[in-house]
Amino acid sequence: VQLQASGGGLVQAGGSLRLSCSASGSAFIFNVLGWYRQPPGKERELVASSTLAGSTNYTDSVKDRFSISRDNVKNAVFLQMNSLKPEDTAVYYCYAVAHPVFRVTSPFWGQGTLVTVSS
C-alpha cells in the first residue's frame, strides 16, 4: 500500500490549505483514514480521523478550523485547514487502517507533507 500526500506549503496566518492523500497498490477497504502531524521538535499527534461509518474526530486545537473528508471509491482522504495559525506548522502525515475483515492491524503511513504557517 502506498499513501501519497500532497497540498502542503507556506501560508500566512489566517490562510487556508487543503491536504490530499490517496492510497494505491492494494484492494483494501480502509476503515479509518486520517492525519497526524509532527511539529518541529515535538512528538507526532493525531489531528483528525474519519471512519468508514462516517464518524469524525478532531484534536481540540483544530476543531472549528479543520475539516476532514474522504472519498471511499478513490481511497482518498482530505484535510481542509482554515484560519491557520503558526502553531499549525508541522509535517502532516496521512494514515490508513484497513477494515478488520482484512486482519491487518498496523496502519499504513504516507510520506508527510510540510505545512508552514508564517506569522
Short mmCIF file of C-alpha atoms in Angstrom, two decimals:
data_model
loop_
_atom_site.label_atom_id
_atom_site.label_comp_id
_atom_site.label_asym_id
_atom_site.label_seq_id
_atom_site.Cartn_x
_atom_site.Cartn_y
_atom_site.Cartn_z
CA VAL A 1 0.00 0.00 0.00
CA GLN A 2 1.28 3.43 -0.92
CA LEU A 3 -0.14 6.61 0.52
CA GLN A 4 0.70 9.76 -1.41
CA ALA A 5 0.12 13.04 0.40
CA SER A 6 0.15 16.46 -1.20
CA GLY A 7 -1.01 20.00 -0.66
CA GLY A 8 1.42 21.32 1.93
CA GLY A 9 3.21 24.60 1.56
CA LEU A 10 3.85 28.03 3.02
CA VAL A 11 0.89 30.15 4.01
CA GLN A 12 0.35 33.25 6.11
CA ALA A 13 -1.52 33.08 9.38
CA GLY A 14 -5.25 33.15 8.74
CA GLY A 15 -4.88 31.44 5.39
CA SER A 16 -6.06 28.07 4.19
CA LEU A 17 -4.61 24.90 2.74
CA ARG A 18 -6.14 21.65 1.57
CA LEU A 19 -4.20 18.44 2.03
CA SER A 20 -4.91 15.38 -0.05
CA CYS A 21 -3.85 11.78 0.34
CA SER A 22 -4.64 8.82 -1.85
CA ALA A 23 -3.95 5.16 -1.29
CA SER A 24 -2.92 2.82 -4.05
CA GLY A 25 -1.44 -0.61 -4.55
CA SER A 26 -3.98 -2.69 -2.72
CA ALA A 27 -7.54 -3.88 -2.70
CA PHE A 28 -8.05 -2.93 0.94
CA ILE A 29 -11.08 -1.14 2.16
CA PHE A 30 -9.92 1.31 4.79
CA ASN A 31 -11.94 1.66 7.95
CA VAL A 32 -10.02 4.67 9.25
CA LEU A 33 -8.37 7.42 7.24
CA GLY A 34 -6.80 10.37 8.93
CA TRP A 35 -3.99 12.77 9.57
CA TYR A 36 -1.26 13.11 12.15
CA ARG A 37 1.21 15.94 12.39
CA GLN A 38 4.62 16.43 13.91
CA PRO A 39 5.62 19.99 14.80
CA PRO A 40 9.33 20.81 14.88
CA GLY A 41 10.92 19.29 17.95
CA LYS A 42 7.69 17.73 19.16
CA GLU A 43 6.01 14.34 19.08
CA ARG A 44 3.58 13.24 16.42
CA GLU A 45 -0.06 13.94 17.31
CA LEU A 46 -3.40 12.97 15.87
CA VAL A 47 -5.08 15.82 14.01
CA ALA A 48 -8.23 14.28 12.59
CA SER A 49 -9.65 10.92 11.64
CA SER A 50 -12.63 9.61 9.72
CA THR A 51 -14.23 6.19 9.83
CA LEU A 52 -15.97 4.28 7.08
CA ALA A 53 -19.18 4.61 9.08
CA GLY A 54 -18.95 8.37 8.81
CA SER A 55 -17.77 9.48 12.22
CA THR A 56 -15.01 12.03 12.57
CA ASN A 57 -12.68 13.02 15.35
CA TYR A 58 -10.54 16.11 15.79
CA THR A 59 -7.94 17.19 18.26
CA ASP A 60 -9.22 20.13 20.29
CA SER A 61 -6.78 22.64 18.86
CA VAL A 62 -8.16 22.29 15.30
CA LYS A 63 -11.88 21.92 15.95
CA ASP A 64 -13.93 24.51 14.05
CA ARG A 65 -10.93 25.25 11.81
CA PHE A 66 -10.10 21.95 10.10
CA SER A 67 -12.43 19.60 8.29
CA ILE A 68 -11.69 16.04 7.24
CA SER A 69 -13.42 14.31 4.36
CA ARG A 70 -12.89 11.16 2.35
CA ASP A 71 -13.65 9.54 -0.98
CA ASN A 72 -14.14 5.84 -0.36
CA VAL A 73 -14.22 4.99 -4.05
CA LYS A 74 -10.80 6.53 -4.60
CA ASN A 75 -9.44 5.60 -1.16
CA ALA A 76 -8.60 9.22 -0.57
CA VAL A 77 -8.72 11.50 2.43
CA PHE A 78 -8.63 15.27 2.56
CA LEU A 79 -7.95 17.85 5.24
CA GLN A 80 -9.29 21.34 4.72
CA MET A 81 -7.38 23.67 7.01
CA ASN A 82 -8.74 27.16 7.56
CA SER A 83 -7.72 30.00 9.85
CA LEU A 84 -4.23 28.56 10.05
CA LYS A 85 -2.01 29.56 12.94
CA PRO A 86 1.79 29.46 13.29
CA GLU A 87 1.37 26.61 15.78
CA ASP A 88 -0.13 24.51 12.98
CA THR A 89 3.32 24.40 11.41
CA ALA A 90 4.27 20.74 11.13
CA VAL A 91 4.84 17.82 8.84
CA TYR A 92 1.45 16.30 8.20
CA TYR A 93 1.17 12.55 7.68
CA CYS A 94 -1.84 10.73 6.35
CA TYR A 95 -2.56 7.25 7.60
CA ALA A 96 -4.93 4.43 6.82
CA VAL A 97 -6.20 1.47 8.81
CA ALA A 98 -7.62 -1.44 6.88
CA HIS A 99 -11.08 -2.77 7.62
CA PRO A 100 -10.95 -5.53 10.26
CA VAL A 101 -12.05 -8.13 7.73
CA PHE A 102 -8.56 -7.95 6.22
CA ARG A 103 -6.91 -8.73 9.58
CA VAL A 104 -4.19 -6.13 9.07
CA THR A 105 -3.86 -4.16 12.28
CA SER A 106 -0.86 -1.95 11.56
CA PRO A 107 -1.63 1.40 9.97
CA PHE A 108 -0.19 2.48 6.66
CA TRP A 109 1.56 5.85 6.50
CA GLY A 110 2.11 8.48 3.87
CA GLN A 111 5.44 10.23 3.38
CA GLY A 112 4.45 13.51 5.01
CA THR A 113 3.84 16.95 3.62
CA LEU A 114 5.20 20.11 5.23
CA VAL A 115 2.87 22.89 6.26
CA THR A 116 4.49 26.15 7.31
CA VAL A 117 2.38 28.99 8.67
CA SER A 118 4.08 32.35 8.93
CA SER A 119 3.00 34.99 11.41
#
